[in-house]
Amino acid sequence: MPDDSKPAPRRPMPPLMDRLGELCVAGRESATYLWQVPDDGGVRRKIAELLAEIKVEAAKQGRQEMGRIAIELETAVAVSPSPQQVELLQDGFERLTRLWSAAKSGLF
């Protein structure tokens, strides 16, 4: 048996979903919906509520960068609907999701 054999590669496992992860995913899905209906006031209010909750949960977990991103996104959701604004929201929630995933996996 050769000594240089490599162990089998590990399958990527998504981190277990906690409250912060659920909020990030819900925000990302809502921002994606806004791409189709940019001036849906109900979804915009939901995103604002999600961002407020994300700030609270991020502070509880000591995730300062996530709180800063949430503040930036609150500014974006407050302006009038436009394709650029929706793109900022989608990108922001994607960043939040990646930060959350990295933190849960132990990389960050």
mmCIF file of the C-alpha atoms, coordinates in Angstrom:
data_MODEL
# 
_entry.id   MODEL 
# 
loop_
_atom_site.group_PDB 
_atom_site.id 
_atom_site.type_symbol 
_atom_site.label_atom_id 
_atom_site.label_alt_id 
_atom_site.label_comp_id 
_atom_site.label_asym_id 
_atom_site.label_entity_id 
_atom_site.label_seq_id 
_atom_site.pdbx_PDB_ins_code 
_atom_site.Cartn_x 
_atom_site.Cartn_y 
_atom_site.Cartn_z 
_atom_site.occupancy 
_atom_site.B_iso_or_equiv 
_atom_site.pdbx_formal_charge 
_atom_site.auth_seq_id 
_atom_site.auth_comp_id 
_atom_site.auth_asym_id 
_atom_site.auth_atom_id 
_atom_site.pdbx_PDB_model_num 
ATOM 1   C CA . MET A 1 1   ? 0.000   0.000  0.000   1.00 0.00 ? 1   MET A CA 1 
ATOM 2   C CA . PRO A 1 2   ? 1.614   3.273  -1.064  1.00 0.00 ? 2   PRO A CA 1 
ATOM 3   C CA . ASP A 1 3   ? 2.309   5.865  1.621   1.00 0.00 ? 3   ASP A CA 1 
ATOM 4   C CA . ASP A 1 4   ? 1.448   8.798  -0.618  1.00 0.00 ? 4   ASP A CA 1 
ATOM 5   C CA . SER A 1 5   ? -2.249  7.948  -0.959  1.00 0.00 ? 5   SER A CA 1 
ATOM 6   C CA . LYS A 1 6   ? -4.527  10.889 -0.370  1.00 0.00 ? 6   LYS A CA 1 
ATOM 7   C CA . PRO A 1 7   ? -7.663  10.705 1.742   1.00 0.00 ? 7   PRO A CA 1 
ATOM 8   C CA . ALA A 1 8   ? -10.950 10.899 -0.092  1.00 0.00 ? 8   ALA A CA 1 
ATOM 9   C CA . PRO A 1 9   ? -12.022 14.512 -0.729  1.00 0.00 ? 9   PRO A CA 1 
ATOM 10  C CA . ARG A 1 10  ? -14.628 15.852 1.651   1.00 0.00 ? 10  ARG A CA 1 
ATOM 11  C CA . ARG A 1 11  ? -18.018 16.774 0.335   1.00 0.00 ? 11  ARG A CA 1 
ATOM 12  C CA . PRO A 1 12  ? -18.832 20.423 0.900   1.00 0.00 ? 12  PRO A CA 1 
ATOM 13  C CA . MET A 1 13  ? -21.362 20.661 3.680   1.00 0.00 ? 13  MET A CA 1 
ATOM 14  C CA . PRO A 1 14  ? -23.450 23.787 4.013   1.00 0.00 ? 14  PRO A CA 1 
ATOM 15  C CA . PRO A 1 15  ? -23.354 25.215 7.521   1.00 0.00 ? 15  PRO A CA 1 
ATOM 16  C CA . LEU A 1 16  ? -26.288 24.573 9.810   1.00 0.00 ? 16  LEU A CA 1 
ATOM 17  C CA . MET A 1 17  ? -28.842 27.323 9.422   1.00 0.00 ? 17  MET A CA 1 
ATOM 18  C CA . ASP A 1 18  ? -29.208 29.653 12.394  1.00 0.00 ? 18  ASP A CA 1 
ATOM 19  C CA . ARG A 1 19  ? -31.370 32.773 12.754  1.00 0.00 ? 19  ARG A CA 1 
ATOM 20  C CA . LEU A 1 20  ? -28.818 35.042 11.055  1.00 0.00 ? 20  LEU A CA 1 
ATOM 21  C CA . GLY A 1 21  ? -28.517 32.659 8.106   1.00 0.00 ? 21  GLY A CA 1 
ATOM 22  C CA . GLU A 1 22  ? -32.292 32.463 7.749   1.00 0.00 ? 22  GLU A CA 1 
ATOM 23  C CA . LEU A 1 23  ? -32.503 36.265 7.679   1.00 0.00 ? 23  LEU A CA 1 
ATOM 24  C CA . CYS A 1 24  ? -29.782 36.533 5.038   1.00 0.00 ? 24  CYS A CA 1 
ATOM 25  C CA . VAL A 1 25  ? -31.444 33.926 2.808   1.00 0.00 ? 25  VAL A CA 1 
ATOM 26  C CA . ALA A 1 26  ? -34.882 35.542 3.200   1.00 0.00 ? 26  ALA A CA 1 
ATOM 27  C CA . GLY A 1 27  ? -33.401 38.939 2.329   1.00 0.00 ? 27  GLY A CA 1 
ATOM 28  C CA . ARG A 1 28  ? -31.648 37.552 -0.729  1.00 0.00 ? 28  ARG A CA 1 
ATOM 29  C CA . GLU A 1 29  ? -34.888 35.952 -1.938  1.00 0.00 ? 29  GLU A CA 1 
ATOM 30  C CA . SER A 1 30  ? -36.831 39.179 -1.360  1.00 0.00 ? 30  SER A CA 1 
ATOM 31  C CA . ALA A 1 31  ? -34.226 41.219 -3.231  1.00 0.00 ? 31  ALA A CA 1 
ATOM 32  C CA . THR A 1 32  ? -34.436 38.769 -6.122  1.00 0.00 ? 32  THR A CA 1 
ATOM 33  C CA . TYR A 1 33  ? -38.215 39.239 -6.170  1.00 0.00 ? 33  TYR A CA 1 
ATOM 34  C CA . LEU A 1 34  ? -37.733 43.017 -6.283  1.00 0.00 ? 34  LEU A CA 1 
ATOM 35  C CA . TRP A 1 35  ? -35.876 42.561 -9.550  1.00 0.00 ? 35  TRP A CA 1 
ATOM 36  C CA . GLN A 1 36  ? -39.203 41.484 -11.068 1.00 0.00 ? 36  GLN A CA 1 
ATOM 37  C CA . VAL A 1 37  ? -41.413 43.977 -9.188  1.00 0.00 ? 37  VAL A CA 1 
ATOM 38  C CA . PRO A 1 38  ? -39.110 46.852 -8.106  1.00 0.00 ? 38  PRO A CA 1 
ATOM 39  C CA . ASP A 1 39  ? -41.757 49.090 -6.548  1.00 0.00 ? 39  ASP A CA 1 
ATOM 40  C CA . ASP A 1 40  ? -43.506 46.486 -4.369  1.00 0.00 ? 40  ASP A CA 1 
ATOM 41  C CA . GLY A 1 41  ? -43.861 48.409 -1.116  1.00 0.00 ? 41  GLY A CA 1 
ATOM 42  C CA . GLY A 1 42  ? -44.649 45.358 0.997   1.00 0.00 ? 42  GLY A CA 1 
ATOM 43  C CA . VAL A 1 43  ? -41.479 43.547 -0.021  1.00 0.00 ? 43  VAL A CA 1 
ATOM 44  C CA . ARG A 1 44  ? -39.438 46.720 0.496   1.00 0.00 ? 44  ARG A CA 1 
ATOM 45  C CA . ARG A 1 45  ? -40.831 47.015 4.060   1.00 0.00 ? 45  ARG A CA 1 
ATOM 46  C CA . LYS A 1 46  ? -40.053 43.323 4.638   1.00 0.00 ? 46  LYS A CA 1 
ATOM 47  C CA . ILE A 1 47  ? -36.453 43.899 3.505   1.00 0.00 ? 47  ILE A CA 1 
ATOM 48  C CA . ALA A 1 48  ? -36.152 46.878 5.864   1.00 0.00 ? 48  ALA A CA 1 
ATOM 49  C CA . GLU A 1 49  ? -37.415 44.697 8.750   1.00 0.00 ? 49  GLU A CA 1 
ATOM 50  C CA . LEU A 1 50  ? -35.017 41.888 7.807   1.00 0.00 ? 50  LEU A CA 1 
ATOM 51  C CA . LEU A 1 51  ? -32.103 44.326 7.758   1.00 0.00 ? 51  LEU A CA 1 
ATOM 52  C CA . ALA A 1 52  ? -33.003 45.588 11.235  1.00 0.00 ? 52  ALA A CA 1 
ATOM 53  C CA . GLU A 1 53  ? -33.087 42.006 12.514  1.00 0.00 ? 53  GLU A CA 1 
ATOM 54  C CA . ILE A 1 54  ? -29.809 41.193 10.754  1.00 0.00 ? 54  ILE A CA 1 
ATOM 55  C CA . LYS A 1 55  ? -28.132 44.109 12.539  1.00 0.00 ? 55  LYS A CA 1 
ATOM 56  C CA . VAL A 1 56  ? -29.357 42.823 15.910  1.00 0.00 ? 56  VAL A CA 1 
ATOM 57  C CA . GLU A 1 57  ? -28.350 39.204 15.257  1.00 0.00 ? 57  GLU A CA 1 
ATOM 58  C CA . ALA A 1 58  ? -24.985 40.220 13.801  1.00 0.00 ? 58  ALA A CA 1 
ATOM 59  C CA . ALA A 1 59  ? -24.270 42.321 16.892  1.00 0.00 ? 59  ALA A CA 1 
ATOM 60  C CA . LYS A 1 60  ? -25.171 39.370 19.152  1.00 0.00 ? 60  LYS A CA 1 
ATOM 61  C CA . GLN A 1 61  ? -22.675 37.201 17.266  1.00 0.00 ? 61  GLN A CA 1 
ATOM 62  C CA . GLY A 1 62  ? -19.993 39.899 17.091  1.00 0.00 ? 62  GLY A CA 1 
ATOM 63  C CA . ARG A 1 63  ? -20.187 40.183 13.289  1.00 0.00 ? 63  ARG A CA 1 
ATOM 64  C CA . GLN A 1 64  ? -19.430 43.888 12.896  1.00 0.00 ? 64  GLN A CA 1 
ATOM 65  C CA . GLU A 1 65  ? -18.915 43.780 9.125   1.00 0.00 ? 65  GLU A CA 1 
ATOM 66  C CA . MET A 1 66  ? -22.374 42.300 8.629   1.00 0.00 ? 66  MET A CA 1 
ATOM 67  C CA . GLY A 1 67  ? -23.862 45.157 10.640  1.00 0.00 ? 67  GLY A CA 1 
ATOM 68  C CA . ARG A 1 68  ? -22.098 47.714 8.446   1.00 0.00 ? 68  ARG A CA 1 
ATOM 69  C CA . ILE A 1 69  ? -23.368 46.048 5.290   1.00 0.00 ? 69  ILE A CA 1 
ATOM 70  C CA . ALA A 1 70  ? -26.910 46.003 6.705   1.00 0.00 ? 70  ALA A CA 1 
ATOM 71  C CA . ILE A 1 71  ? -26.686 49.762 7.343   1.00 0.00 ? 71  ILE A CA 1 
ATOM 72  C CA . GLU A 1 72  ? -25.580 50.319 3.737   1.00 0.00 ? 72  GLU A CA 1 
ATOM 73  C CA . LEU A 1 73  ? -28.502 48.223 2.511   1.00 0.00 ? 73  LEU A CA 1 
ATOM 74  C CA . GLU A 1 74  ? -30.959 50.159 4.689   1.00 0.00 ? 74  GLU A CA 1 
ATOM 75  C CA . THR A 1 75  ? -29.871 53.263 2.817   1.00 0.00 ? 75  THR A CA 1 
ATOM 76  C CA . ALA A 1 76  ? -30.377 51.476 -0.509  1.00 0.00 ? 76  ALA A CA 1 
ATOM 77  C CA . VAL A 1 77  ? -33.865 50.217 0.374   1.00 0.00 ? 77  VAL A CA 1 
ATOM 78  C CA . ALA A 1 78  ? -34.946 53.722 1.455   1.00 0.00 ? 78  ALA A CA 1 
ATOM 79  C CA . VAL A 1 79  ? -34.340 55.344 -1.958  1.00 0.00 ? 79  VAL A CA 1 
ATOM 80  C CA . SER A 1 80  ? -36.764 55.212 -4.864  1.00 0.00 ? 80  SER A CA 1 
ATOM 81  C CA . PRO A 1 81  ? -36.945 51.916 -6.760  1.00 0.00 ? 81  PRO A CA 1 
ATOM 82  C CA . SER A 1 82  ? -34.552 51.506 -9.659  1.00 0.00 ? 82  SER A CA 1 
ATOM 83  C CA . PRO A 1 83  ? -32.642 48.653 -11.294 1.00 0.00 ? 83  PRO A CA 1 
ATOM 84  C CA . GLN A 1 84  ? -29.413 49.935 -9.723  1.00 0.00 ? 84  GLN A CA 1 
ATOM 85  C CA . GLN A 1 85  ? -30.981 49.984 -6.262  1.00 0.00 ? 85  GLN A CA 1 
ATOM 86  C CA . VAL A 1 86  ? -32.265 46.424 -6.648  1.00 0.00 ? 86  VAL A CA 1 
ATOM 87  C CA . GLU A 1 87  ? -28.851 45.281 -7.859  1.00 0.00 ? 87  GLU A CA 1 
ATOM 88  C CA . LEU A 1 88  ? -27.232 46.871 -4.779  1.00 0.00 ? 88  LEU A CA 1 
ATOM 89  C CA . LEU A 1 89  ? -29.667 44.998 -2.555  1.00 0.00 ? 89  LEU A CA 1 
ATOM 90  C CA . GLN A 1 90  ? -29.025 41.683 -4.301  1.00 0.00 ? 90  GLN A CA 1 
ATOM 91  C CA . ASP A 1 91  ? -25.260 42.125 -4.119  1.00 0.00 ? 91  ASP A CA 1 
ATOM 92  C CA . GLY A 1 92  ? -25.463 43.200 -0.480  1.00 0.00 ? 92  GLY A CA 1 
ATOM 93  C CA . PHE A 1 93  ? -27.498 40.189 0.579   1.00 0.00 ? 93  PHE A CA 1 
ATOM 94  C CA . GLU A 1 94  ? -25.136 37.947 -1.356  1.00 0.00 ? 94  GLU A CA 1 
ATOM 95  C CA . ARG A 1 95  ? -22.216 39.462 0.588   1.00 0.00 ? 95  ARG A CA 1 
ATOM 96  C CA . LEU A 1 96  ? -24.086 38.958 3.862   1.00 0.00 ? 96  LEU A CA 1 
ATOM 97  C CA . THR A 1 97  ? -24.791 35.336 2.993   1.00 0.00 ? 97  THR A CA 1 
ATOM 98  C CA . ARG A 1 98  ? -21.158 34.668 2.074   1.00 0.00 ? 98  ARG A CA 1 
ATOM 99  C CA . LEU A 1 99  ? -19.921 36.305 5.309   1.00 0.00 ? 99  LEU A CA 1 
ATOM 100 C CA . TRP A 1 100 ? -22.388 34.286 7.363   1.00 0.00 ? 100 TRP A CA 1 
ATOM 101 C CA . SER A 1 101 ? -21.380 31.069 5.601   1.00 0.00 ? 101 SER A CA 1 
ATOM 102 C CA . ALA A 1 102 ? -17.675 31.770 6.101   1.00 0.00 ? 102 ALA A CA 1 
ATOM 103 C CA . ALA A 1 103 ? -18.217 32.570 9.785   1.00 0.00 ? 103 ALA A CA 1 
ATOM 104 C CA . LYS A 1 104 ? -20.210 29.380 10.379  1.00 0.00 ? 104 LYS A CA 1 
ATOM 105 C CA . SER A 1 105 ? -17.646 27.237 8.592   1.00 0.00 ? 105 SER A CA 1 
ATOM 106 C CA . GLY A 1 106 ? -14.840 28.594 10.745  1.00 0.00 ? 106 GLY A CA 1 
ATOM 107 C CA . LEU A 1 107 ? -13.056 30.455 7.944   1.00 0.00 ? 107 LEU A CA 1 
ATOM 108 C CA . PHE A 1 108 ? -13.876 33.884 9.352   1.00 0.00 ? 108 PHE A CA 1 
# 
